[in-house]
Amino acid sequence: MSVSPSASATPAAHYDVVVVGAGFSGMYMLHRLRGLGFTARVYEQGSGVGGTWYWNRYPGARCDVESMQYSYSFSEELQQEWDWSERYAPQPEILRYANHVADRFDLRSDIQFDTRVDAAVFDETKKLWSVTTADGKTVTAKFVVLATGCLSNARKPDIKGLDRFKGQVYHTGHWPHEQVDFTGLRVGVIGTGSSGIQSIPVIAEQASHLTVFQRTANFSIPARNARLLDEERAWFRANYPEIRRVEREVARNGIYTDLPDRGALDDGDNERRAKYEARWQRGGLTFMSAYNNLALDQVANDTAANFVREKIAEIVKDPETAKLLQPNSHPIGSKRICVDTDYFATFNRPNVTLVDIKSSPIEEITESAVRTTACEYELDALVLATGFDAMTGSVAKIDIRGRDGLTLNRKWAEGPRTYLGLMSAGFPNLFIITGPGSPSVLSNMIVSIEQHVDWISDCVDYMRERELDTMEATREAEDKWVTHVNEVAYTTLYPQANSWYMGANIPGKPRIFMPYIGGVGPYRQICNEVAAKGYNGFAMTGAARQQRAAAF
Ligand code: FAD
Ligand code: NAP
């Protein structure tokens, strides 16, 4: 194809920083960069801000970290003025919050929506990235920040015949913007992770019949969601300095709660049961904070898992259904705990059927039914709650080429390799927010997002002050970090589960425990120390400074 002279003569627009993605990561990154006086362009493939909360509009979608904590802390005014309506805000409200932030900080003028980034190529001579979007346009930038999200690449399962199904098919991670009404329909849901567990009770209320196809039963704790009272909001607001400090520095998962001072086996049976009961009544993810060794010790973990299994047996009336719903294939907490509203009780409804597709797998989907090896289930609509190609999926979709033409996909073929989850050797000036090798998805993600954005902002500012051209992780530092991430993971029970943390939900994906499980606080300290030591483990080049030095 020939390129017209005028097109080739037009210089590509240049920015200090290109940011990919306008979820909570990309939005805050833009805000910080602007504050530092950098020019920045954000590309977002969706038509609006909010990322996760833009795409995941399925019925029942809400956060699993309490909203007073699952919200930005960078602006005192923002956290004092925004009124969350419920303990766990529903998706539309979180999306409204994202839009409010975009308006309040006037972010939209530097965000280009409906624009997918397809490629980023590093030019070693110019020391610049060329970023190409799906519309064929290319811009250059000194830095690229991947704010592409850990759970943003929805995964359609590879089930024979899926495309033949004549009814509507929805993926929870790619839900339509229009209201979906299941009234009077026979609906099937495939998948019982967090998305399935949140949507199933709501869909059951609408559908004439709901069939849930479960491959692996999951642990879920009641949310105990409720409207937030003025005094509760006031308490958080008054105590934010301490709450945010604990989230960042003390709590391993970035969630403020009363922290355990002992292991599960340090208490007798009655005391232990009382503690679990209190956490169960309180509801939410912090159930796992009852003791400090639940992620480490199988016997301790069994005490918590048994408690939840007993609760399921109490709630679900049909003993066979209850047994199927009791997870028995992985330690509790080794997959992200689900947080639900009436999930288990939903299986007491006469219009809900649970189908065990572990013992009788789905063979195929026909024009009107899901057929397992045991039975055929006639359906009008199908909901795929089948999850994501997590942590690396959205990065892998971009053709990223670093030094010597090395692609990130080739480098990560055996699993992601990063230093601190922030950079990968061979890819100078390319940052990842909440990348593999950082606490990321094991945490209250807004805490981790803010930490990464602040670190990256300080770093590019440091480079500008010293007139440095490039910064990149050294192979040595990266190798050490990857080993450390892996070693820490294997001191816990997490690798025992076939989870998306391990890449186990994607056929052929390398089995590597991707997030860093060392804890949000210790990790922050490591990152701060690295920066304080002049970015230890990162190689920097600075043409301007070197040239001046050479002239003397
Ligand atoms: P995202 O919100 O995923 O945003 C990334 C954006 O990048 C997307 O909008 C995507 O379209 C865009 N993008 C990706 N690739 C490209 C490309 N090539 N070109 C252009 N744009 C691109 N975490 C918690 O801590 N607490 C919770 O309660 C919680 N609830 C969740 C509920 C659901 C249903 C899901 C799926 C995840 C949840 N998470 C939760 C995790 C959640 O993803 C993070 O909390 C957070 O929203 C991530 O923000 P982000 O900006 O990093 O990524
Ligand atoms: P997920 O946890 O990966 O669950 C996917 C479900 O689909 C699993 O039950 C899985 O079964 C099943 N599945 C996948 N492929 C299948 C196939 N081919 N046939 C049959 N079943 C199949 O995905 P998710 O529920 O979307 O959640 C992902 C993460 O997003 C969560 O862990 C959480 O971090 C976040 N999230 C949070 C919330 C919240 O409460 N705020 C809500 C939604 C999501 P197997 O387990 O057998 O593979």
XYZ file of C-alpha atoms and ligand atoms in Angstrom:
653
model
C 0.000 0.000 0.000
C 1.404 3.401 -0.896
C 1.372 6.187 1.633
C 0.508 9.626 0.338
C 3.352 12.162 0.705
C 1.210 14.492 2.756
C 0.311 11.725 5.221
C 3.913 10.610 5.609
C 5.058 14.213 6.050
C 2.678 14.852 8.943
C 4.683 14.400 12.118
C 3.136 12.109 14.675
C 1.727 13.926 17.695
C 4.043 13.647 20.671
C 3.222 13.347 24.387
C 5.373 12.912 27.423
C 3.207 9.987 28.435
C 0.642 7.753 26.755
C -1.659 5.978 29.193
C -3.668 2.972 27.998
C -6.992 2.580 29.815
C -9.334 4.965 31.635
C -10.398 2.911 34.622
C -9.462 3.973 38.140
C -5.773 3.469 37.259
C -5.701 5.517 34.063
C -7.812 8.319 35.502
C -5.635 8.852 38.550
C -2.471 8.484 36.441
C -3.665 11.285 34.178
C -4.511 13.492 37.136
C -1.053 13.055 38.663
C 0.791 13.569 35.379
C -1.088 16.765 34.695
C -0.344 17.999 38.198
C 3.353 17.523 37.443
C 3.057 19.436 34.175
C 3.524 16.480 31.821
C 1.594 16.212 28.580
C -0.426 13.019 28.519
C -2.897 11.227 26.286
C -5.145 8.475 27.571
C -6.608 5.962 25.131
C -9.671 3.993 26.175
C -11.406 1.435 24.002
C -14.737 1.920 25.795
C -16.932 4.963 25.296
C -16.576 6.164 28.861
C -14.443 6.106 32.002
C -14.669 3.547 34.807
C -13.067 0.429 33.285
C -14.384 -2.543 35.269
C -17.459 -0.550 36.228
C -18.075 0.514 32.654
C -18.015 -3.064 31.330
C -19.441 -5.202 34.144
C -23.085 -4.080 34.173
C -24.603 -7.453 34.995
C -27.487 -7.636 37.483
C -26.228 -7.645 41.063
C -22.762 -6.260 40.232
C -21.285 -4.372 43.164
C -17.949 -4.081 44.928
C -16.717 -6.648 47.446
C -14.642 -4.135 49.425
C -16.791 -1.647 51.322
C -17.324 1.519 49.308
C -16.018 3.821 52.030
C -12.724 1.988 51.451
C -13.084 1.071 47.771
C -12.709 4.682 46.684
C -9.899 7.102 45.953
C -7.994 8.603 48.857
C -5.832 11.040 46.883
C -8.212 13.938 47.319
C -9.415 14.780 50.808
C -12.219 16.914 49.321
C -13.400 14.039 47.137
C -13.521 11.517 49.950
C -15.302 14.000 52.191
C -17.894 15.078 49.634
C -18.923 11.851 47.855
C -21.874 10.091 49.529
C -21.907 6.316 49.071
C -25.469 5.069 49.453
C -24.784 1.492 50.498
C -22.111 -0.462 52.291
C -21.261 -2.104 48.945
C -22.304 0.288 46.189
C -23.931 -1.203 43.102
C -22.190 -0.924 39.722
C -24.243 2.056 38.429
C -23.241 4.079 41.471
C -19.546 3.191 41.167
C -19.731 4.198 37.513
C -21.365 7.500 38.533
C -18.484 8.012 40.952
C -15.937 7.407 38.162
C -17.765 9.940 35.986
C -17.898 12.392 38.855
C -14.125 12.084 39.293
C -13.600 12.624 35.553
C -15.714 15.794 35.696
C -14.422 17.090 38.996
C -10.799 16.847 37.879
C -11.637 17.787 34.295
C -10.027 14.653 32.888
C -12.017 14.052 29.719
C -10.190 16.520 27.476
C -7.080 14.310 27.569
C -8.901 10.991 27.186
C -9.657 9.647 23.737
C -12.556 7.195 23.982
C -13.547 4.448 21.542
C -9.876 4.038 20.728
C -8.064 0.768 21.208
C -4.287 0.698 21.411
C -3.014 -2.097 19.190
C 0.756 -1.647 19.259
C 3.584 0.068 21.104
C 7.065 -0.092 19.628
C 10.225 1.280 21.237
C 12.581 3.196 18.968
C 16.070 2.670 20.402
C 17.600 5.545 18.477
C 15.052 8.152 19.432
C 14.342 6.541 22.796
C 10.660 7.003 22.222
C 7.627 4.755 22.049
C 5.436 4.769 18.929
C 1.886 3.934 19.943
C -0.565 2.843 17.266
C -4.310 2.767 17.714
C -6.902 0.647 15.918
C -7.791 3.561 13.642
C -4.256 3.353 12.229
C -2.961 6.540 13.855
C 0.422 6.655 15.550
C 1.696 8.998 18.245
C 5.017 9.057 20.039
C 5.681 9.256 23.746
C 8.643 9.099 26.070
C 6.725 6.913 28.517
C 3.875 4.436 28.163
C 1.762 3.431 31.145
C -0.358 0.315 30.804
C -3.464 0.955 32.899
C -5.194 -1.834 31.019
C -6.672 -3.619 34.046
C -6.181 -7.066 35.538
C -9.745 -8.206 34.911
C -10.585 -6.520 31.634
C -10.251 -9.260 29.059
C -13.522 -11.173 29.346
C -13.172 -14.820 28.454
C -15.722 -16.556 26.290
C -15.483 -20.275 27.024
C -14.507 -22.660 24.300
C -17.711 -24.715 24.374
C -18.763 -26.563 21.250
C -21.786 -25.022 19.551
C -21.857 -21.780 21.587
C -22.181 -19.674 18.453
C -25.156 -21.747 17.286
C -27.341 -20.813 20.258
C -30.335 -18.847 18.957
C -31.246 -17.060 22.203
C -29.375 -14.080 23.611
C -25.905 -14.804 25.012
C -24.397 -12.380 27.523
C -20.972 -12.253 29.167
C -20.975 -10.664 32.626
C -17.755 -8.815 31.782
C -19.175 -7.335 28.611
C -22.773 -6.609 29.558
C -24.994 -4.498 27.269
C -25.743 -0.923 28.223
C -29.481 -1.415 27.729
C -31.570 -2.956 30.472
C -31.695 -6.757 30.062
C -35.030 -8.195 31.141
C -35.166 -11.922 31.841
C -38.819 -11.887 32.868
C -40.574 -15.060 31.744
C -37.402 -16.551 30.226
C -35.601 -19.821 30.888
C -32.099 -18.632 31.646
C -28.863 -20.586 32.034
C -25.816 -19.237 33.900
C -22.454 -20.902 33.300
C -19.934 -20.111 36.027
C -20.066 -19.705 39.780
C -17.208 -17.298 40.545
C -17.863 -13.828 42.001
C -19.755 -12.636 38.902
C -22.021 -15.681 38.810
C -22.576 -15.596 42.553
C -23.602 -11.920 42.453
C -25.871 -12.222 39.421
C -27.592 -15.568 40.091
C -29.882 -14.362 42.942
C -31.017 -11.343 40.905
C -31.583 -13.283 37.687
C -33.503 -15.937 39.671
C -36.015 -13.289 40.719
C -36.778 -12.444 37.088
C -36.430 -15.669 35.147
C -39.248 -18.189 34.815
C -36.550 -20.779 35.423
C -32.842 -20.463 36.117
C -30.391 -23.295 35.510
C -26.964 -22.809 37.081
C -24.119 -24.805 35.533
C -21.469 -25.250 38.223
C -18.068 -26.769 37.567
C -16.413 -25.777 40.836
C -18.248 -24.776 43.999
C -16.936 -21.583 45.597
C -16.682 -20.185 49.093
C -18.932 -17.190 49.570
C -19.585 -15.007 52.594
C -22.760 -12.932 52.980
C -22.180 -9.257 52.196
C -24.739 -8.031 54.759
C -25.186 -5.142 52.435
C -27.298 -2.289 53.777
C -27.907 1.390 53.288
C -25.140 3.436 54.844
C -26.263 5.632 57.697
C -25.114 9.232 58.001
C -23.291 8.394 61.209
C -21.408 5.544 59.501
C -20.241 7.835 56.712
C -19.323 10.461 59.294
C -17.292 7.922 61.254
C -15.266 6.959 58.182
C -14.745 10.583 57.207
C -13.566 11.566 60.653
C -11.218 8.592 60.815
C -9.933 8.562 57.238
C -6.342 9.517 58.099
C -5.966 6.430 60.294
C -8.086 4.159 58.057
C -6.045 5.020 54.978
C -2.791 4.587 56.921
C -3.822 1.094 57.999
C -4.967 0.195 54.469
C -1.626 1.271 53.017
C 0.837 0.233 55.668
C -0.611 -2.379 57.974
C -3.359 -4.524 56.438
C -1.881 -7.148 54.108
C -4.803 -6.792 51.697
C -5.328 -3.041 51.930
C -8.594 -3.402 53.851
C -9.120 -1.739 57.220
C -10.530 -4.163 59.777
C -9.690 -5.439 63.239
C -6.602 -7.524 62.587
C -6.025 -10.966 64.094
C -3.469 -11.483 66.823
C -3.348 -15.285 66.674
C -3.701 -18.401 64.576
C -6.865 -20.474 64.295
C -5.436 -23.340 66.327
C -4.555 -21.048 69.235
C -8.231 -20.914 70.181
C -10.405 -23.730 71.424
C -13.356 -24.992 69.365
C -15.967 -22.784 71.013
C -13.945 -19.597 70.865
C -13.017 -20.246 67.260
C -16.588 -20.932 66.218
C -17.698 -17.739 67.993
C -15.099 -15.743 66.082
C -16.144 -17.198 62.736
C -19.779 -16.626 63.612
C -19.097 -12.972 64.450
C -17.236 -12.482 61.149
C -19.991 -14.314 59.242
C -22.620 -12.072 60.835
C -20.577 -8.982 60.014
C -20.171 -10.238 56.453
C -17.683 -9.582 53.678
C -14.122 -10.392 52.698
C -12.734 -9.763 56.162
C -14.034 -13.179 57.209
C -10.520 -14.344 56.301
C -9.033 -11.905 58.832
C -10.430 -13.966 61.730
C -6.981 -15.545 62.169
C -3.513 -14.802 60.910
C -2.670 -18.237 59.546
C -5.678 -19.159 57.411
C -3.714 -18.697 54.187
C -0.706 -20.551 55.543
C -1.747 -23.629 57.480
C -3.988 -26.312 55.992
C -5.386 -27.461 59.339
C -6.183 -23.882 60.340
C -7.723 -23.284 56.934
C -9.890 -26.399 57.291
C -11.511 -24.944 60.422
C -12.713 -21.901 58.457
C -13.670 -23.958 55.400
C -15.676 -26.392 57.551
C -17.486 -23.506 59.198
C -18.592 -22.167 55.800
C -19.527 -25.643 54.558
C -21.737 -26.081 57.650
C -23.380 -22.721 56.966
C -24.165 -23.816 53.412
C -25.734 -27.025 54.737
C -27.859 -24.970 57.167
C -29.076 -22.563 54.466
C -29.741 -24.939 51.560
C -32.732 -27.163 52.246
C -32.106 -29.959 49.772
C -29.153 -31.974 51.132
C -27.934 -33.072 47.714
C -27.895 -29.490 46.409
C -26.198 -28.342 49.605
C -23.503 -30.973 49.145
C -22.863 -29.841 45.586
C -22.576 -26.228 46.719
C -20.008 -27.068 49.412
C -16.558 -26.320 48.016
C -14.120 -29.153 48.515
C -11.474 -28.706 45.848
C -9.429 -25.827 47.234
C -8.532 -24.151 50.536
C -10.850 -21.317 51.528
C -9.383 -17.997 50.348
C -7.048 -19.562 47.787
C -9.464 -18.217 45.159
C -10.781 -14.718 45.831
C -13.584 -15.204 48.349
C -16.969 -14.318 46.941
C -19.267 -11.911 48.730
C -22.948 -12.468 48.104
C -26.496 -11.481 48.843
C -28.708 -14.563 49.250
C -26.628 -16.746 46.953
C -27.009 -20.067 48.738
C -30.666 -19.398 49.685
C -31.429 -18.872 45.992
C -31.117 -22.631 45.513
C -34.186 -23.085 47.760
C -36.324 -21.397 45.125
C -38.552 -23.706 43.095
C -37.468 -22.000 39.842
C -33.733 -22.658 40.292
C -31.843 -25.829 39.348
C -28.182 -26.521 40.081
C -26.407 -28.690 37.510
C -23.094 -30.278 38.402
C -20.992 -30.087 35.267
C -17.955 -31.527 36.991
C -19.551 -34.978 37.062
C -21.547 -34.436 33.856
C -19.648 -31.922 31.690
C -21.246 -29.776 29.033
C -20.927 -31.624 25.714
C -22.303 -28.940 23.485
C -24.652 -26.045 23.102
C -27.388 -26.498 20.548
C -29.674 -23.881 19.009
C -31.926 -23.963 22.046
C -30.233 -25.875 24.848
C -27.156 -26.722 26.852
C -26.495 -30.448 26.625
C -24.442 -32.156 29.297
C -23.394 -35.786 29.256
C -26.443 -36.458 31.450
C -29.246 -34.202 30.232
C -30.395 -31.448 27.877
C -31.537 -28.104 29.331
C -33.799 -26.011 27.079
C -33.011 -22.296 27.461
C -34.090 -18.923 26.069
C -31.008 -16.982 27.213
C -27.510 -17.817 28.356
C -25.257 -15.886 30.736
C -21.539 -16.592 30.640
C -20.056 -15.765 34.029
C -16.857 -17.424 32.927
C -14.311 -14.836 34.011
C -11.265 -13.255 32.441
C -7.859 -13.907 30.984
C -6.607 -12.199 34.101
C -3.562 -10.028 34.806
C -1.825 -10.551 31.469
C -4.756 -10.882 29.029
C -5.225 -7.224 28.096
C -1.483 -6.550 27.952
C -1.025 -9.551 25.653
C -3.543 -8.164 23.167
C -1.233 -5.202 22.491
C 1.757 -5.839 20.234
C 4.458 -4.453 22.524
C 8.001 -4.419 21.163
C 10.925 -3.345 23.300
C 14.681 -3.447 22.720
C 15.941 -5.551 19.798
C 12.381 -6.049 18.616
C 11.631 -8.370 21.534
C 7.884 -8.695 22.019
C 6.451 -8.743 25.514
C 4.364 -11.767 24.546
C 7.475 -13.715 23.597
C 9.245 -12.665 26.749
C 6.247 -13.676 28.875
C 5.565 -16.931 27.027
C 6.493 -18.965 30.113
C 4.724 -16.548 32.453
C 4.973 -12.826 33.220
C 8.345 -11.495 34.364
C 8.565 -8.106 36.031
C 10.545 -6.228 38.617
C 8.122 -5.139 41.349
C 5.221 -5.704 38.953
C 6.025 -2.267 37.553
C 8.445 -2.817 34.669
C 9.855 -5.645 32.576
C 13.520 -5.766 31.529
C 14.025 -4.936 27.854
C 11.040 -2.552 27.795
C 12.400 0.864 28.817
C 10.021 3.572 30.054
C 7.063 1.178 29.964
C 5.176 0.951 33.254
C 2.369 -1.378 34.258
C -0.167 -0.445 36.935
C -0.966 -3.338 39.278
C 1.012 -5.654 37.030
C 1.871 -9.287 37.768
C 4.442 -9.414 40.548
C 2.647 -6.759 42.626
C -0.098 -7.246 45.291
C -2.700 -6.038 42.819
C -5.700 -8.404 42.752
C -4.935 -9.727 46.252
C -5.805 -6.334 47.666
C -8.292 -3.529 47.856
C -7.249 -2.543 44.375
C -7.701 1.183 44.719
C -5.049 1.183 47.450
C -2.662 -0.663 45.120
C -3.562 1.510 42.136
C -2.859 4.734 44.026
C 0.451 3.373 45.286
C 1.604 2.457 41.773
C 0.439 5.713 40.237
C 2.239 7.715 42.924
C 5.417 5.673 42.497
C 5.371 6.051 38.704
C 4.661 9.794 38.996
C 7.592 10.282 41.361
C 9.778 8.223 39.070
C 9.086 10.152 35.852
C 9.495 13.403 37.767
C 12.862 12.185 39.081
C 13.932 11.348 35.529
C 12.870 14.734 34.218
C 14.758 16.552 36.943
C 17.947 14.646 36.110
C 17.409 14.775 32.356
C 17.425 11.010 32.114
C 16.336 9.374 28.883
C 15.446 5.855 29.837
C 14.841 3.676 32.805
C 14.393 -0.061 32.770
C 14.459 -2.996 35.119
C 17.743 -4.899 35.089
C 17.549 -8.629 34.312
C 19.259 -9.380 37.599
C 16.757 -7.430 39.694
C 13.877 -8.899 37.725
C 15.111 -12.486 38.119
C 15.511 -12.003 41.849
C 12.044 -10.481 42.160
C 10.356 -13.218 40.123
C 12.039 -15.832 42.325
C 10.951 -13.973 45.449
C 7.319 -13.658 44.240
C 7.263 -17.366 43.524
C 8.906 -18.370 46.788
C 6.507 -16.308 48.870
C 3.525 -17.746 46.988
C 4.632 -21.288 47.801
C 4.789 -20.571 51.526
C 0.992 -20.210 51.307
C -1.933 -22.418 50.336
C -2.804 -20.257 47.307
C -1.015 -22.302 44.626
C -3.167 -25.315 45.541
C -6.193 -23.836 43.790
C -6.830 -23.924 40.066
C -7.433 -20.204 40.133
C -7.081 -17.370 37.696
C -4.295 -16.100 40.009
C -2.404 -19.138 38.670
C -3.552 -18.704 35.076
C -5.318 -22.057 35.526
C -8.614 -20.884 33.995
C -7.072 -20.440 30.553
C -6.120 -23.614 28.706
C -2.429 -23.495 27.811
C -1.609 -20.486 30.003
C 1.534 -21.091 32.107
C 0.793 -21.997 35.726
C 2.528 -19.208 37.611
C 1.192 -17.522 40.723
C 1.011 -14.030 39.256
C 0.308 -11.518 42.062
C 2.737 -10.793 44.917
C 1.448 -12.180 48.158
C 3.966 -10.506 50.477
C 1.376 -7.934 51.570
C 0.473 -4.411 50.559
C 2.425 -2.750 53.417
C 5.735 -4.637 53.044
C 5.513 -4.262 49.265
C 5.022 -0.505 49.532
C 8.046 -0.330 51.793
C 10.155 -2.253 49.266
C 9.067 0.095 46.459
C 9.804 3.160 48.592
C 13.238 1.860 49.510
C 14.041 1.122 45.867
C 13.127 4.710 44.964
C 15.022 6.162 47.936
C 18.171 4.357 46.794
C 18.021 6.030 43.385
C 15.849 3.324 41.837
C 17.901 0.364 42.824
C 17.565 -2.487 40.321
C 16.681 -0.147 37.485
C 19.194 0.960 34.856
C 18.965 4.576 33.778
C 20.489 6.328 30.824
C 20.753 10.069 30.522
C 22.222 11.389 27.324
C 22.096 15.028 28.320
C 23.831 14.488 31.627
C 26.436 12.120 30.188
C 27.273 14.507 27.380
C 27.805 17.350 29.829
C 29.997 15.122 31.964
C 32.022 14.061 28.890
C 32.658 17.724 27.956
C 34.568 18.366 31.181
P -9.919 -1.535 34.614
O -10.995 -0.987 35.441
O -10.050 -2.922 34.124
O -9.711 -0.536 33.389
C -8.851 -0.844 32.343
C -9.344 -0.126 31.108
O -8.366 -0.276 30.080
C -10.632 -0.707 30.559
O -11.621 0.275 30.482
C -10.258 -1.226 29.173
O -11.276 -1.016 28.233
C -9.036 -0.392 28.860
N -8.148 -1.067 27.920
C -7.572 -2.287 28.039
N -6.819 -2.549 26.974
C -6.909 -1.476 26.161
C -6.349 -1.154 24.898
N -5.523 -1.990 24.260
N -6.645 0.044 24.352
C -7.478 0.917 24.981
N -8.048 0.650 26.172
C -7.754 -0.525 26.755
N -11.391 -4.841 43.109
C -11.485 -4.476 44.400
O -10.473 -4.155 45.013
N -12.678 -4.434 45.027
C -13.825 -4.771 44.403
O -14.880 -4.717 44.998
C -13.749 -5.217 43.045
N -14.851 -5.600 42.388
C -14.740 -6.036 41.100
C -15.883 -6.446 40.432
C -15.805 -6.932 39.150
C -17.040 -7.345 38.437
C -14.544 -7.060 38.520
C -14.431 -7.625 37.143
C -13.402 -6.639 39.166
C -13.495 -6.101 40.453
N -12.378 -5.633 41.137
C -12.485 -5.226 42.435
C -11.111 -5.473 40.434
C -11.168 -4.182 39.572
O -10.809 -4.569 38.289
C -10.272 -3.091 40.168
O -10.721 -2.787 41.457
C -10.212 -1.768 39.404
O -11.460 -1.313 39.014
C -9.258 -1.865 38.240
O -9.068 -0.593 37.683
P -8.046 -0.411 36.464
O -8.214 0.953 35.984
O -6.701 -0.868 36.863
O -8.538 -1.475 35.380
P -14.000 -16.464 37.825
O -13.819 -16.262 39.260
O -12.856 -16.871 37.004
O -15.181 -17.524 37.666
C -15.486 -18.075 36.419
C -16.465 -19.214 36.600
O -16.771 -19.745 35.325
C -15.908 -20.360 37.428
O -16.942 -20.932 38.172
C -15.420 -21.325 36.355
O -15.351 -22.651 36.775
C -16.499 -21.142 35.313
N -16.062 -21.517 33.978
C -15.092 -20.932 33.244
N -14.989 -21.544 32.048
C -15.906 -22.531 32.038
C -16.256 -23.511 31.090
N -15.649 -23.608 29.916
N -17.237 -24.377 31.410
C -17.846 -24.287 32.600
N -17.558 -23.391 33.549
C -16.583 -22.515 33.265
O -14.602 -15.136 37.115
P -15.532 -14.002 37.742
O -16.630 -14.606 38.516
O -15.884 -13.093 36.652
O -14.592 -13.257 38.779
C -13.264 -12.886 38.444
C -12.726 -11.952 39.492
O -13.286 -10.644 39.300
C -13.107 -12.291 40.922
O -12.301 -13.294 41.463
C -12.958 -10.955 41.607
O -11.627 -10.655 41.847
C -13.493 -10.023 40.558
N -14.939 -9.850 40.760
C -15.340 -9.260 41.915
C -16.665 -9.125 42.167
C -17.146 -8.509 43.429
O -17.729 -9.188 44.240
N -16.942 -7.248 43.610
C -17.613 -9.561 41.245
C -17.164 -10.133 40.067
C -15.814 -10.278 39.835
P -13.971 -23.248 37.395
O -13.829 -22.590 38.712
O -14.205 -24.687 37.439
O -12.887 -22.853 36.436
